[in-house]
Amino acid sequence: MQRPPAPPARTERRHVHIGLIGLGKMGFNMRERLRRAGIEVTGYDRNPEITDTASVDELIAALPSPRTVWVMVPAGAVTDAVITELCEKLSEGDLVIDGGNSRFTEDERHSAQLAAKGIRFVDCGVSGGVWGLENGYGLMAGGDAADIERVLPVFDALRPEGDRADSFVHVGGTGAGHYAKMVHNGIEYGLMQSYAEGYQLLAAKDIITDLPGTFRAWQKGTVVRSWLLDLLVKALDEDPGLANIDDYVEDSGEGRWTVEEAIANAVPAPAITAALFARFESREDSSPAMKMVSALRQQFGGHATRPAGQ
């Protein structure tokens, strides 16, 4: 009698332990989501109420070698300072992931700086805002394929459940992740501006007696339905006339960089460019449309809004 085939051997799940520097709006929730997925995370933040360690040195000492450290701090000088510190304190074979909104042109510089010490580098655009803890994050990674493979368990823990290709992409080499995220945010500018202008037009016509209901009716079955539309409805539920929000809207950098790249590559981008200029205009005149853009930024990203009248 022929014996049945032996069951396949179980693949033991490898324990993963990473460091996370920056526990702000997104970093704090990312730490929690990773932990829920079984990833061990040691976090550091200057805020003593939320940090796991008293210093970056203590964080590094807690990690197994080769270490992986995810940097989730504001782009620019702060990211530069953190990466310079890690370059001095990490060892050959360690890996740094920049998950903030750094400009893609900075990635080559940071990669070369770390490579001089034998430290690996990955840039990763992260989208999901304050809702990422429950919904997961869209991830766009740039860097060497072997380095991406090394941290796939971390990416899989952060992204939404389901097919990896629906929420994670290895876009290309160094800088590609942040370039993709830059364009993503440029598109976001245009989408928010369109919803906001529609809101202002509906609000201007006295025959519209249920403005929030109009947007709510678009949430299912229409071609303009989206998560941003859902957040627009939520904003109107919380503050029907947007009376508590000023129309001053910040731009976080990616919109400007997207327009600059469009100019540099002779790619027409009129919608994104107009949306960026509308934010500049919001700092001069009162505008119901820009109140809505401000409300949407607060809804998806937790970005600060100015109280009305300030």
Coordinates of C-alpha atoms in Angstrom, one line a residue:
M1 CA 0.0 0.0 0.0
Q2 CA 1.4 3.4 -1.0
R3 CA 1.9 5.8 1.8
P4 CA 0.2 9.3 1.4
P5 CA 2.7 12.1 0.8
A6 CA 4.0 13.8 3.8
P7 CA 2.5 17.2 4.6
P8 CA 4.6 20.1 3.6
A9 CA 6.9 21.4 6.3
R10 CA 5.7 24.5 8.0
T11 CA 7.7 27.6 7.3
E12 CA 8.6 29.2 10.6
R13 CA 7.8 32.9 10.7
R14 CA 11.0 34.8 11.2
H15 CA 11.0 37.2 14.2
V16 CA 11.4 40.8 13.0
H17 CA 12.5 43.6 15.2
I18 CA 13.0 47.2 13.9
G19 CA 13.7 50.6 15.2
L20 CA 11.4 53.5 14.5
I21 CA 12.5 57.1 14.9
G22 CA 9.7 59.7 14.9
L23 CA 6.4 58.9 16.7
G24 CA 4.3 61.8 15.4
K25 CA 0.8 61.5 13.8
M26 CA 1.8 58.7 11.4
G27 CA 4.8 57.2 13.2
F28 CA 2.9 56.6 16.4
N29 CA 0.1 54.7 14.5
M30 CA 2.6 52.8 12.4
R31 CA 4.3 51.5 15.5
E32 CA 1.0 50.2 16.8
R33 CA 0.0 48.6 13.5
L34 CA 3.4 46.9 13.2
R35 CA 3.1 45.5 16.8
R36 CA -0.4 44.2 16.1
A37 CA 1.0 42.3 13.2
G38 CA 3.7 40.7 15.4
I39 CA 6.6 43.0 14.4
E40 CA 8.7 44.0 17.4
V41 CA 9.2 47.8 17.3
T42 CA 11.5 49.9 19.5
G43 CA 10.6 53.5 19.0
Y44 CA 12.3 56.8 19.8
D45 CA 10.8 60.3 19.9
R46 CA 11.8 63.5 21.7
N47 CA 8.5 63.4 23.4
P48 CA 9.2 61.4 26.7
E49 CA 5.5 60.4 27.0
I50 CA 5.5 58.3 23.8
T51 CA 9.1 57.1 23.3
D52 CA 10.3 53.6 24.1
T53 CA 13.9 54.7 24.7
A54 CA 15.7 57.7 26.1
S55 CA 18.0 58.1 23.1
V56 CA 18.9 57.0 19.6
D57 CA 21.9 55.2 21.2
E58 CA 19.6 53.2 23.4
L59 CA 17.4 52.3 20.4
I60 CA 20.3 51.1 18.4
A61 CA 21.6 49.0 21.3
A62 CA 18.2 47.3 21.6
L63 CA 18.1 46.1 18.0
P64 CA 19.5 42.8 16.7
S65 CA 22.2 42.9 14.0
P66 CA 21.9 43.6 11.1
R67 CA 19.6 46.4 12.3
T68 CA 16.7 48.0 10.4
V69 CA 15.8 51.6 11.4
W70 CA 12.8 53.3 9.9
V71 CA 13.0 57.2 10.0
M72 CA 9.6 58.9 10.2
V73 CA 10.4 62.6 10.8
P74 CA 9.8 65.9 9.0
A75 CA 11.5 66.3 5.6
G76 CA 14.5 68.5 5.2
A77 CA 16.8 69.5 8.0
V78 CA 15.3 67.2 10.6
T79 CA 15.7 64.1 8.3
D80 CA 19.2 65.2 7.4
A81 CA 20.2 65.4 11.1
V82 CA 18.7 62.0 11.9
I83 CA 20.4 60.2 9.0
T84 CA 23.7 61.9 9.8
E85 CA 23.4 60.6 13.4
L86 CA 22.6 57.1 12.2
C87 CA 25.5 57.2 9.8
E88 CA 27.8 57.8 12.7
K89 CA 26.3 55.1 15.0
L90 CA 25.1 52.2 12.8
S91 CA 27.3 49.5 11.4
E92 CA 28.0 47.9 8.0
G93 CA 25.1 45.8 6.8
D94 CA 22.5 47.8 8.8
L95 CA 19.6 49.4 6.8
V96 CA 17.9 52.8 7.0
I97 CA 14.4 53.4 5.6
D98 CA 13.3 57.0 5.1
G99 CA 9.5 56.9 5.2
G100 CA 9.0 60.6 5.5
N101 CA 8.1 63.1 2.7
S102 CA 11.7 63.8 1.7
R103 CA 12.3 65.2 -1.8
F104 CA 13.5 62.5 -4.1
T105 CA 16.7 64.4 -4.9
E106 CA 17.8 64.1 -1.3
D107 CA 17.7 60.3 -1.4
E108 CA 20.8 59.9 -3.6
R109 CA 22.7 62.1 -1.2
H110 CA 21.5 60.2 1.9
S111 CA 22.2 56.8 0.2
A112 CA 25.7 57.8 -0.7
Q113 CA 26.3 59.2 2.8
L114 CA 25.3 55.9 4.3
A115 CA 26.9 53.7 1.7
A116 CA 30.3 55.2 2.7
K117 CA 29.9 53.3 5.9
G118 CA 28.4 50.1 4.3
I119 CA 24.9 51.0 5.5
R120 CA 22.0 50.2 3.2
F121 CA 19.2 52.7 2.3
V122 CA 15.6 52.5 1.1
D123 CA 13.2 55.4 0.5
C124 CA 9.5 54.7 1.0
G125 CA 6.6 57.0 0.2
V126 CA 3.8 56.3 2.8
S127 CA 0.1 57.3 2.3
G128 CA -2.7 56.7 4.7
G129 CA -2.6 59.6 7.1
V130 CA -4.2 59.2 10.5
W131 CA -6.4 56.4 9.2
G132 CA -3.5 54.1 8.4
L133 CA -3.6 52.4 11.8
E134 CA -7.0 50.7 11.0
N135 CA -7.0 50.8 7.2
G136 CA -3.3 50.2 6.4
Y137 CA -0.9 52.3 4.4
G138 CA -0.2 52.6 0.6
L139 CA 3.6 52.1 0.2
M140 CA 5.9 53.1 -2.7
A141 CA 9.5 51.9 -2.1
G142 CA 12.7 52.8 -3.9
G143 CA 16.1 51.0 -3.6
D144 CA 17.9 47.8 -4.3
A145 CA 15.7 44.7 -4.8
A146 CA 17.6 42.7 -2.1
D147 CA 17.0 45.5 0.5
I148 CA 13.3 45.6 -0.4
E149 CA 13.1 41.9 0.0
R150 CA 14.8 42.0 3.4
V151 CA 12.1 44.3 4.8
L152 CA 9.0 42.9 3.0
P153 CA 7.6 41.6 6.3
V154 CA 7.5 45.2 7.6
F155 CA 5.9 46.5 4.4
D156 CA 3.3 43.6 4.5
A157 CA 2.4 44.5 8.1
L158 CA 1.9 48.1 7.3
R159 CA -0.1 47.8 4.0
P160 CA -3.8 46.8 3.9
E161 CA -4.8 43.2 3.9
G162 CA -5.2 41.5 0.5
D163 CA -3.1 41.4 -2.7
R164 CA 0.3 43.1 -2.1
A165 CA 0.2 44.6 -5.6
D166 CA -2.9 46.6 -4.6
S167 CA -1.1 48.7 -2.0
F168 CA 2.7 48.1 -2.3
V169 CA 5.1 48.7 -5.2
H170 CA 8.8 48.6 -5.5
V171 CA 8.9 51.5 -7.9
G172 CA 12.5 51.5 -8.9
G173 CA 15.9 52.6 -7.7
T174 CA 16.9 55.1 -5.0
G175 CA 14.6 58.1 -5.0
A176 CA 11.8 56.3 -7.0
G177 CA 9.6 55.8 -3.9
H178 CA 9.6 59.4 -2.9
Y179 CA 9.1 60.5 -6.5
A180 CA 6.0 58.4 -6.8
K181 CA 4.7 59.7 -3.5
M182 CA 5.4 63.3 -4.7
V183 CA 3.2 62.7 -7.8
H184 CA 0.6 61.0 -5.6
N185 CA 0.3 64.1 -3.4
G186 CA 0.2 66.4 -6.5
I187 CA -2.8 64.4 -7.8
E188 CA -4.3 64.7 -4.3
Y189 CA -4.0 68.5 -4.6
G190 CA -6.0 68.4 -7.8
L191 CA -8.7 66.1 -6.5
M192 CA -9.3 68.1 -3.3
Q193 CA -9.5 71.3 -5.3
S194 CA -12.2 69.9 -7.6
Y195 CA -14.3 68.7 -4.7
A196 CA -13.8 72.1 -3.0
E197 CA -14.8 74.1 -6.0
G198 CA -17.9 71.9 -6.5
Y199 CA -18.8 72.5 -2.8
Q200 CA -18.5 76.3 -3.3
L201 CA -20.6 76.3 -6.4
L202 CA -23.4 74.2 -4.7
A203 CA -23.3 76.5 -1.7
A204 CA -23.7 79.6 -3.8
K205 CA -27.0 78.5 -5.4
D206 CA -30.1 79.0 -3.2
I207 CA -32.0 76.2 -4.9
I208 CA -29.7 73.7 -3.2
T209 CA -31.4 73.1 0.2
D210 CA -29.5 70.0 1.3
L211 CA -25.8 70.6 0.6
P212 CA -24.4 67.8 2.8
G213 CA -27.0 65.4 1.5
T214 CA -25.9 66.1 -2.1
F215 CA -22.4 64.9 -1.4
R216 CA -23.7 62.0 0.6
A217 CA -25.8 60.9 -2.3
W218 CA -22.6 60.7 -4.5
Q219 CA -20.9 58.2 -2.2
K220 CA -22.3 55.1 -3.9
G221 CA -22.9 54.5 -7.6
T222 CA -21.4 57.7 -9.0
V223 CA -18.2 58.1 -10.9
V224 CA -16.9 60.7 -8.4
R225 CA -17.1 58.5 -5.4
S226 CA -13.9 58.1 -3.4
W227 CA -12.4 58.1 0.1
L228 CA -11.9 61.8 -0.2
L229 CA -15.6 62.3 -0.9
D230 CA -16.3 60.2 2.2
L231 CA -14.1 62.4 4.2
L232 CA -15.8 65.5 2.8
V233 CA -19.2 64.2 4.0
K234 CA -17.6 63.5 7.4
A235 CA -16.3 67.0 7.6
L236 CA -19.7 68.5 6.8
D237 CA -21.4 66.2 9.4
E238 CA -19.0 67.5 12.0
D239 CA -19.3 71.2 11.0
P240 CA -22.1 71.7 8.4
G241 CA -21.1 75.2 7.4
L242 CA -17.4 74.9 8.1
A243 CA -17.8 77.8 10.5
N244 CA -15.0 76.7 12.7
I245 CA -12.3 76.4 10.0
D246 CA -10.4 79.2 8.4
D247 CA -9.7 79.1 4.7
Y248 CA -5.9 79.4 5.0
V249 CA -4.4 76.3 3.5
E250 CA -0.8 75.2 3.8
D251 CA 1.1 73.3 1.1
S252 CA 3.4 70.6 2.5
G253 CA 6.0 70.7 -0.3
E254 CA 5.1 67.8 -2.6
G255 CA 2.7 69.9 -4.7
R256 CA 5.4 72.5 -5.4
W257 CA 7.9 69.8 -6.2
T258 CA 5.4 68.1 -8.6
V259 CA 4.8 71.4 -10.5
E260 CA 8.6 72.0 -10.6
E261 CA 9.1 68.4 -12.1
A262 CA 6.3 69.0 -14.6
I263 CA 8.1 72.2 -15.8
A264 CA 11.5 70.5 -15.8
N265 CA 10.2 67.6 -17.9
A266 CA 7.8 69.7 -20.1
V267 CA 4.8 67.8 -18.9
P268 CA 1.6 69.8 -18.8
A269 CA 0.0 69.7 -15.4
P270 CA -2.6 72.5 -15.4
A271 CA -5.0 70.9 -12.8
I272 CA -2.2 70.3 -10.2
T273 CA -0.6 73.7 -10.9
A274 CA -3.9 75.5 -10.5
A275 CA -4.6 73.7 -7.2
L276 CA -1.3 74.7 -5.9
F277 CA -1.9 78.4 -6.8
A278 CA -5.3 78.2 -5.2
R279 CA -3.6 77.4 -1.9
F280 CA -1.4 80.5 -2.3
E281 CA -4.6 82.5 -3.0
S282 CA -6.3 81.1 0.1
R283 CA -3.8 83.1 2.2
E284 CA -5.2 86.4 0.9
D285 CA -9.0 86.1 0.5
S286 CA -11.9 84.4 2.1
S287 CA -13.0 81.3 0.2
P288 CA -15.6 78.6 1.0
A289 CA -13.7 76.3 -1.4
M290 CA -10.5 76.7 0.5
K291 CA -12.3 76.1 3.8
M292 CA -13.2 72.7 2.3
V293 CA -9.6 71.9 1.2
S294 CA -8.5 72.8 4.8
A295 CA -11.2 70.5 6.2
L296 CA -10.2 67.6 3.9
R297 CA -6.5 68.0 4.9
Q298 CA -7.5 67.8 8.5
Q299 CA -9.7 64.8 7.9
F300 CA -7.3 62.5 6.1
G301 CA -3.9 63.7 7.5
G302 CA -4.7 65.3 10.8
H303 CA -3.1 68.5 9.5
A304 CA -3.7 71.5 11.7
T305 CA -6.4 74.0 10.6
R306 CA -6.7 77.6 11.7
P307 CA -9.8 78.5 13.7
A308 CA -12.1 80.8 11.8
G309 CA -11.4 84.5 12.2
Q310 CA -7.7 84.0 13.0

